[in-house]
mmCIF file of C-alpha atoms in Angstrom:
data_model
loop_
_atom_site.group_PDB
_atom_site.id
_atom_site.type_symbol
_atom_site.label_atom_id
_atom_site.label_comp_id
_atom_site.label_asym_id
_atom_site.label_seq_id
_atom_site.Cartn_x
_atom_site.Cartn_y
_atom_site.Cartn_z
ATOM 1 C CA UNK I 236 0.000 0.000 0.000
ATOM 2 C CA UNK I 237 2.918 2.305 0.613
ATOM 3 C CA UNK I 238 3.808 1.931 -3.074
ATOM 4 C CA UNK I 239 0.337 3.176 -4.051
ATOM 5 C CA UNK I 240 0.588 6.172 -1.738
ATOM 6 C CA UNK I 241 3.838 7.242 -3.344
ATOM 7 C CA UNK I 242 2.264 6.860 -6.814
ATOM 8 C CA UNK I 243 0.009 9.889 -6.261
ATOM 9 C CA UNK I 244 1.201 12.780 -8.500
ATOM 10 C CA UNK I 245 1.917 16.060 -6.773
ATOM 11 C CA UNK I 246 1.949 18.197 -9.916
ATOM 12 C CA UNK I 247 5.030 16.836 -11.698
ATOM 13 C CA UNK I 248 6.313 13.797 -13.602
ATOM 14 C CA UNK I 249 6.360 10.266 -12.162
ATOM 15 C CA UNK I 250 9.774 8.675 -11.699
ATOM 16 C CA UNK I 251 10.836 5.139 -10.743
ATOM 17 C CA UNK I 252 13.653 4.757 -8.184
ATOM 18 C CA UNK I 253 14.603 1.189 -7.168
ATOM 19 C CA UNK I 254 11.222 -0.178 -8.241
ATOM 20 C CA UNK I 255 9.229 2.564 -6.472
ATOM 21 C CA UNK I 256 7.279 5.050 -8.569
ATOM 22 C CA UNK I 257 6.756 8.464 -7.017
ATOM 23 C CA UNK I 258 5.884 11.997 -8.062
ATOM 24 C CA UNK I 259 8.640 14.527 -8.820
ATOM 25 C CA UNK I 260 7.137 17.945 -8.068
ATOM 26 C CA UNK I 261 9.990 20.001 -9.587
ATOM 27 C CA UNK I 262 9.275 19.574 -13.303
ATOM 28 C CA UNK I 263 6.539 22.076 -14.155
ATOM 29 C CA UNK I 264 6.166 24.464 -11.246
ATOM 30 C CA UNK I 265 9.918 24.849 -10.736
ATOM 31 C CA UNK I 266 10.516 25.878 -14.340
ATOM 32 C CA UNK I 267 7.552 28.224 -14.319
ATOM 33 C CA UNK I 268 8.590 29.925 -11.084
ATOM 34 C CA UNK I 269 12.175 30.288 -12.268
ATOM 35 C CA UNK I 270 11.050 31.754 -15.569
ATOM 36 C CA UNK I 271 8.784 34.203 -13.813
ATOM 37 C CA UNK I 272 11.510 35.268 -11.407
ATOM 38 C CA UNK I 273 13.980 35.735 -14.243
ATOM 39 C CA UNK I 274 11.562 37.865 -16.219
ATOM 40 C CA UNK I 275 10.854 39.915 -13.140
ATOM 41 C CA UNK I 276 14.523 40.508 -12.464
ATOM 42 C CA UNK I 277 15.076 41.353 -16.129
ATOM 43 C CA UNK I 278 12.360 43.967 -15.900
ATOM 44 C CA UNK I 279 13.916 45.259 -12.700
ATOM 45 C CA UNK I 280 17.250 45.821 -14.448
ATOM 46 C CA UNK I 281 15.744 47.939 -17.239
ATOM 47 C CA UNK I 282 13.377 49.820 -14.971
ATOM 48 C CA UNK I 283 14.467 53.421 -14.226
ATOM 49 C CA UNK I 284 16.936 53.762 -17.114
ATOM 50 C CA UNK I 285 16.522 56.870 -19.307
ATOM 51 C CA UNK I 286 16.997 56.504 -23.034
ATOM 52 C CA UNK I 287 20.221 58.351 -24.068
ATOM 53 C CA UNK I 288 18.341 60.384 -26.698
ATOM 54 C CA UNK I 289 15.897 61.622 -24.041
ATOM 55 C CA UNK I 290 18.757 62.512 -21.689
ATOM 56 C CA UNK I 291 20.489 64.406 -24.526
ATOM 57 C CA UNK I 292 17.228 66.141 -25.423
ATOM 58 C CA UNK I 293 16.675 67.378 -21.868
ATOM 59 C CA UNK I 294 20.275 68.566 -21.497
ATOM 60 C CA UNK I 295 20.057 70.413 -24.824
ATOM 61 C CA UNK I 296 16.789 72.142 -23.960
ATOM 62 C CA UNK I 297 18.187 73.104 -20.533
ATOM 63 C CA UNK I 298 21.314 74.687 -22.064
ATOM 64 C CA UNK I 299 19.312 76.536 -24.729
ATOM 65 C CA UNK I 300 16.798 77.942 -22.212
ATOM 66 C CA UNK I 301 19.545 79.067 -19.825
ATOM 67 C CA UNK I 302 21.329 80.919 -22.655
ATOM 68 C CA UNK I 303 17.980 82.445 -23.730
ATOM 69 C CA UNK I 304 17.391 83.750 -20.206
ATOM 70 C CA UNK I 305 20.889 85.279 -19.945
ATOM 71 C CA UNK I 306 20.802 86.946 -23.384
ATOM 72 C CA UNK I 307 17.182 88.043 -22.975
ATOM 73 C CA UNK I 308 18.064 89.902 -19.762
ATOM 74 C CA UNK I 309 21.177 91.350 -21.452
ATOM 75 C CA UNK I 310 19.190 92.668 -24.442
ATOM 76 C CA UNK I 311 16.469 94.084 -22.150
ATOM 77 C CA UNK I 312 19.053 96.009 -20.086
ATOM 78 C CA UNK I 313 20.705 97.321 -23.252
ATOM 79 C CA UNK I 314 17.335 98.405 -24.689
ATOM 80 C CA UNK I 315 16.716 100.594 -21.631
ATOM 81 C CA UNK I 316 20.144 102.235 -22.033
ATOM 82 C CA UNK I 317 19.676 102.706 -25.811
ATOM 83 C CA UNK I 318 16.453 104.643 -25.167
ATOM 84 C CA UNK I 319 18.499 107.064 -23.019
ATOM 85 C CA UNK I 320 21.652 107.328 -25.165
ATOM 86 C CA UNK I 321 20.622 106.938 -28.814
ATOM 87 C CA UNK I 322 23.929 105.181 -29.590
ATOM 88 C CA UNK I 323 23.902 103.321 -32.910
ATOM 89 C CA UNK I 324 26.862 101.206 -31.785
ATOM 90 C CA UNK I 325 24.746 100.057 -28.840
ATOM 91 C CA UNK I 326 21.767 99.541 -31.154
ATOM 92 C CA UNK I 327 23.861 97.233 -33.367
ATOM 93 C CA UNK I 328 24.908 95.212 -30.311
ATOM 94 C CA UNK I 329 21.359 95.199 -28.930
ATOM 95 C CA UNK I 330 19.832 93.965 -32.219
ATOM 96 C CA UNK I 331 22.447 91.259 -32.407
ATOM 97 C CA UNK I 332 21.931 90.099 -28.809
ATOM 98 C CA UNK I 333 18.143 90.000 -29.265
ATOM 99 C CA UNK I 334 18.541 87.944 -32.462
ATOM 100 C CA UNK I 335 21.007 85.692 -30.698
ATOM 101 C CA UNK I 336 18.541 85.079 -27.861
ATOM 102 C CA UNK I 337 15.835 84.254 -30.445
ATOM 103 C CA UNK I 338 17.969 81.444 -31.919
ATOM 104 C CA UNK I 339 17.144 79.500 -28.748
ATOM 105 C CA UNK I 340 13.644 78.868 -30.150
ATOM 106 C CA UNK I 341 14.539 76.656 -33.173
ATOM 107 C CA UNK I 342 17.367 74.989 -31.246
ATOM 108 C CA UNK I 343 15.090 74.212 -28.301
ATOM 109 C CA UNK I 344 12.455 72.739 -30.622
ATOM 110 C CA UNK I 345 15.090 70.585 -32.344
ATOM 111 C CA UNK I 346 16.343 69.172 -29.030
ATOM 112 C CA UNK I 347 12.776 68.576 -27.820
ATOM 113 C CA UNK I 348 12.021 66.640 -31.035
ATOM 114 C CA UNK I 349 15.235 64.604 -30.602
ATOM 115 C CA UNK I 350 15.805 64.977 -34.362
ATOM 116 C CA UNK I 351 19.265 65.361 -35.872
ATOM 117 C CA UNK I 352 17.783 66.790 -39.070
ATOM 118 C CA UNK I 353 15.791 69.359 -37.078
ATOM 119 C CA UNK I 354 19.018 70.255 -35.273
ATOM 120 C CA UNK I 355 20.734 70.913 -38.603
ATOM 121 C CA UNK I 356 17.839 73.112 -39.731
ATOM 122 C CA UNK I 357 18.011 74.943 -36.389
ATOM 123 C CA UNK I 358 21.709 75.544 -37.035
ATOM 124 C CA UNK I 359 20.819 77.125 -40.391
ATOM 125 C CA UNK I 360 18.215 79.272 -38.612
ATOM 126 C CA UNK I 361 20.972 80.444 -36.226
ATOM 127 C CA UNK I 362 23.136 81.475 -39.200
ATOM 128 C CA UNK I 363 20.159 83.236 -40.799
ATOM 129 C CA UNK I 364 19.410 85.176 -37.594
ATOM 130 C CA UNK I 365 23.038 86.331 -37.355
ATOM 131 C CA UNK I 366 22.986 87.483 -41.001
ATOM 132 C CA UNK I 367 19.728 89.428 -40.555
ATOM 133 C CA UNK I 368 21.065 91.156 -37.425
ATOM 134 C CA UNK I 369 24.222 92.151 -39.371
ATOM 135 C CA UNK I 370 22.117 93.676 -42.158
ATOM 136 C CA UNK I 371 19.908 95.643 -39.738
ATOM 137 C CA UNK I 372 22.906 96.882 -37.743
ATOM 138 C CA UNK I 373 24.727 97.908 -40.949
ATOM 139 C CA UNK I 374 21.706 99.809 -42.258
ATOM 140 C CA UNK I 375 21.321 101.702 -38.955
ATOM 141 C CA UNK I 376 25.041 102.599 -38.877
ATOM 142 C CA UNK I 377 25.011 103.934 -42.469
ATOM 143 C CA UNK I 378 21.800 105.880 -41.771
ATOM 144 C CA UNK I 379 23.454 107.477 -38.720
ATOM 145 C CA UNK I 380 26.509 108.446 -40.799
ATOM 146 C CA UNK I 381 24.215 110.198 -43.305
ATOM 147 C CA UNK I 382 22.013 111.734 -40.580
ATOM 148 C CA UNK I 383 24.276 112.364 -37.544
ATOM 149 C CA UNK I 384 22.657 112.514 -34.117
ATOM 150 C CA UNK I 385 24.193 113.291 -30.737
ATOM 151 C CA UNK I 386 24.920 110.480 -28.275
ATOM 152 C CA UNK I 387 23.922 111.050 -24.632
ATOM 153 C CA UNK I 388 24.615 109.430 -21.251
ATOM 154 C CA UNK I 389 28.089 108.107 -22.142
ATOM 155 C CA UNK I 390 28.581 106.495 -18.717
ATOM 156 C CA UNK I 391 25.389 104.474 -19.163
ATOM 157 C CA UNK I 392 26.532 103.582 -22.707
ATOM 158 C CA UNK I 393 29.828 102.160 -21.401
ATOM 159 C CA UNK I 394 27.904 100.225 -18.738
ATOM 160 C CA UNK I 395 25.620 98.745 -21.421
ATOM 161 C CA UNK I 396 28.707 97.536 -23.293
ATOM 162 C CA UNK I 397 29.996 95.866 -20.123
ATOM 163 C CA UNK I 398 26.601 94.200 -19.586
ATOM 164 C CA UNK I 399 26.690 92.933 -23.181
ATOM 165 C CA UNK I 400 30.175 91.499 -22.676
ATOM 166 C CA UNK I 401 29.223 89.692 -19.446
ATOM 167 C CA UNK I 402 25.931 88.316 -20.802
ATOM 168 C CA UNK I 403 27.475 86.959 -24.005
ATOM 169 C CA UNK I 404 30.445 85.482 -22.161
ATOM 170 C CA UNK I 405 28.154 83.489 -19.838
ATOM 171 C CA UNK I 406 25.928 82.381 -22.759
ATOM 172 C CA UNK I 407 29.028 81.269 -24.701
ATOM 173 C CA UNK I 408 30.229 79.077 -21.823
ATOM 174 C CA UNK I 409 26.770 77.474 -21.387
ATOM 175 C CA UNK I 410 26.327 76.749 -25.114
ATOM 176 C CA UNK I 411 29.863 75.605 -25.928
ATOM 177 C CA UNK I 412 30.127 73.191 -22.993
ATOM 178 C CA UNK I 413 26.707 71.703 -23.742
ATOM 179 C CA UNK I 414 27.478 71.512 -27.476
ATOM 180 C CA UNK I 415 30.732 69.626 -26.884
ATOM 181 C CA UNK I 416 29.116 67.306 -24.342
ATOM 182 C CA UNK I 417 26.151 66.545 -26.623
ATOM 183 C CA UNK I 418 28.137 66.563 -29.895
ATOM 184 C CA UNK I 419 25.869 69.259 -31.379
ATOM 185 C CA UNK I 420 27.421 71.393 -34.189
ATOM 186 C CA UNK I 421 24.469 73.824 -33.996
ATOM 187 C CA UNK I 422 24.994 74.452 -30.278
ATOM 188 C CA UNK I 423 28.775 74.783 -30.699
ATOM 189 C CA UNK I 424 28.217 77.333 -33.511
ATOM 190 C CA UNK I 425 25.883 79.286 -31.233
ATOM 191 C CA UNK I 426 28.514 79.184 -28.457
ATOM 192 C CA UNK I 427 31.286 80.484 -30.746
ATOM 193 C CA UNK I 428 28.891 83.155 -31.940
ATOM 194 C CA UNK I 429 28.157 84.319 -28.376
ATOM 195 C CA UNK I 430 31.889 84.338 -27.550
ATOM 196 C CA UNK I 431 32.590 86.649 -30.485
ATOM 197 C CA UNK I 432 29.605 88.788 -29.455
ATOM 198 C CA UNK I 433 31.209 89.354 -26.080
ATOM 199 C CA UNK I 434 34.082 91.159 -27.789
ATOM 200 C CA UNK I 435 31.678 93.016 -30.074
ATOM 201 C CA UNK I 436 30.087 94.444 -26.913
ATOM 202 C CA UNK I 437 33.483 95.852 -25.900
ATOM 203 C CA UNK I 438 33.252 98.056 -29.029
ATOM 204 C CA UNK I 439 30.267 99.787 -27.396
ATOM 205 C CA UNK I 440 32.552 100.784 -24.499
ATOM 206 C CA UNK I 441 35.104 102.033 -27.054
ATOM 207 C CA UNK I 442 32.362 104.104 -28.712
ATOM 208 C CA UNK I 443 31.506 105.771 -25.399
ATOM 209 C CA UNK I 444 35.190 106.631 -24.807
ATOM 210 C CA UNK I 445 35.821 108.038 -28.293
ATOM 211 C CA UNK I 446 32.609 110.104 -28.315
ATOM 212 C CA UNK I 447 33.614 111.445 -24.886
ATOM 213 C CA UNK I 448 36.895 112.594 -26.464
ATOM 214 C CA UNK I 449 34.893 114.726 -28.921
ATOM 215 C CA UNK I 450 34.614 112.462 -31.994
ATOM 216 C CA UNK I 451 30.868 111.708 -32.326
ATOM 217 C CA UNK I 452 31.290 110.193 -35.811
ATOM 218 C CA UNK I 453 33.089 107.307 -34.094
ATOM 219 C CA UNK I 454 29.736 105.913 -32.878
ATOM 220 C CA UNK I 455 28.282 105.002 -36.332
ATOM 221 C CA UNK I 456 31.759 103.985 -37.563
ATOM 222 C CA UNK I 457 32.052 101.542 -34.672
ATOM 223 C CA UNK I 458 28.511 100.385 -35.499
ATOM 224 C CA UNK I 459 29.758 99.575 -39.021
ATOM 225 C CA UNK I 460 32.806 97.773 -37.623
ATOM 226 C CA UNK I 461 30.492 95.679 -35.428
ATOM 227 C CA UNK I 462 28.472 94.852 -38.570
ATOM 228 C CA UNK I 463 31.605 93.529 -40.312
ATOM 229 C CA UNK I 464 32.462 91.393 -37.279
ATOM 230 C CA UNK I 465 28.909 89.983 -37.243
ATOM 231 C CA UNK I 466 29.233 89.096 -40.969
ATOM 232 C CA UNK I 467 32.469 87.244 -40.190
ATOM 233 C CA UNK I 468 30.698 85.358 -37.375
ATOM 234 C CA UNK I 469 27.942 84.466 -39.869
ATOM 235 C CA UNK I 470 30.492 82.862 -42.198
ATOM 236 C CA UNK I 471 32.242 80.966 -39.361
ATOM 237 C CA UNK I 472 28.932 79.659 -38.007
ATOM 238 C CA UNK I 473 27.897 78.512 -41.495
ATOM 239 C CA UNK I 474 31.182 76.603 -41.804
ATOM 240 C CA UNK I 475 30.639 74.930 -38.415
ATOM 241 C CA UNK I 476 27.102 73.849 -39.320
ATOM 242 C CA UNK I 477 28.115 72.618 -42.793
ATOM 243 C CA UNK I 478 31.113 70.617 -41.594
ATOM 244 C CA UNK I 479 29.204 69.314 -38.563
ATOM 245 C CA UNK I 480 26.332 68.046 -40.725
ATOM 246 C CA UNK I 481 28.854 66.561 -43.187
ATOM 247 C CA UNK I 482 30.605 64.748 -40.349
ATOM 248 C CA UNK I 483 27.311 63.316 -39.051
ATOM 249 C CA UNK I 484 26.418 62.077 -42.533
ATOM 250 C CA UNK I 485 29.758 60.233 -42.756
ATOM 251 C CA UNK I 486 29.305 58.797 -39.273
ATOM 252 C CA UNK I 487 26.002 57.273 -40.348
#
């Protein structure tokens, strides 16, 4: 009778050991439980990881928004001073800084979309914005040469140039570091652009000094010089975008 008792299956296969048949409970349930545990642990390993493209997207948007905030505040401060001074050199710098801040919009959208092609188009938009700001600044400088106007509040004008230098320098650091970390030609181009803008802003301080020495024509002439520098930045940024996109195409 003991043989019959051991013959009762307990949920697995029957095995014979030394003439005695008995149930082996480890066949089905053991494999099922192990499989379930393994799947669970597998899920546990992947849980909480962020896709690299999402991480890159967030970092890019963060960098772009921070630079937008810095340059937006810089342009706003310069606009207040321009209203008081009427300096065309400051106007050229102000237009350029405002356009530079606006480039954050296409770049931010490109990073949010996590699209390399959108990033390349955003880079072209950056170049376009720089070119437009150069044209506007050049027109204003030539107009001021033809129709001279006095420049007021020279101390405030010099201060506006210093604000422009500081704002662009900070924006350049934010953009360049993020661009190198994220391997983004568009962001690197924007960083180089802001770095050059910092030195353009120093020309506004020079304008205040030269006008103070009794040479008012220096203000529109410096405005024209700033325009030429902006055109050079346009060309350099275009080269960065073109070579960056070319490099990405080869990489793929």
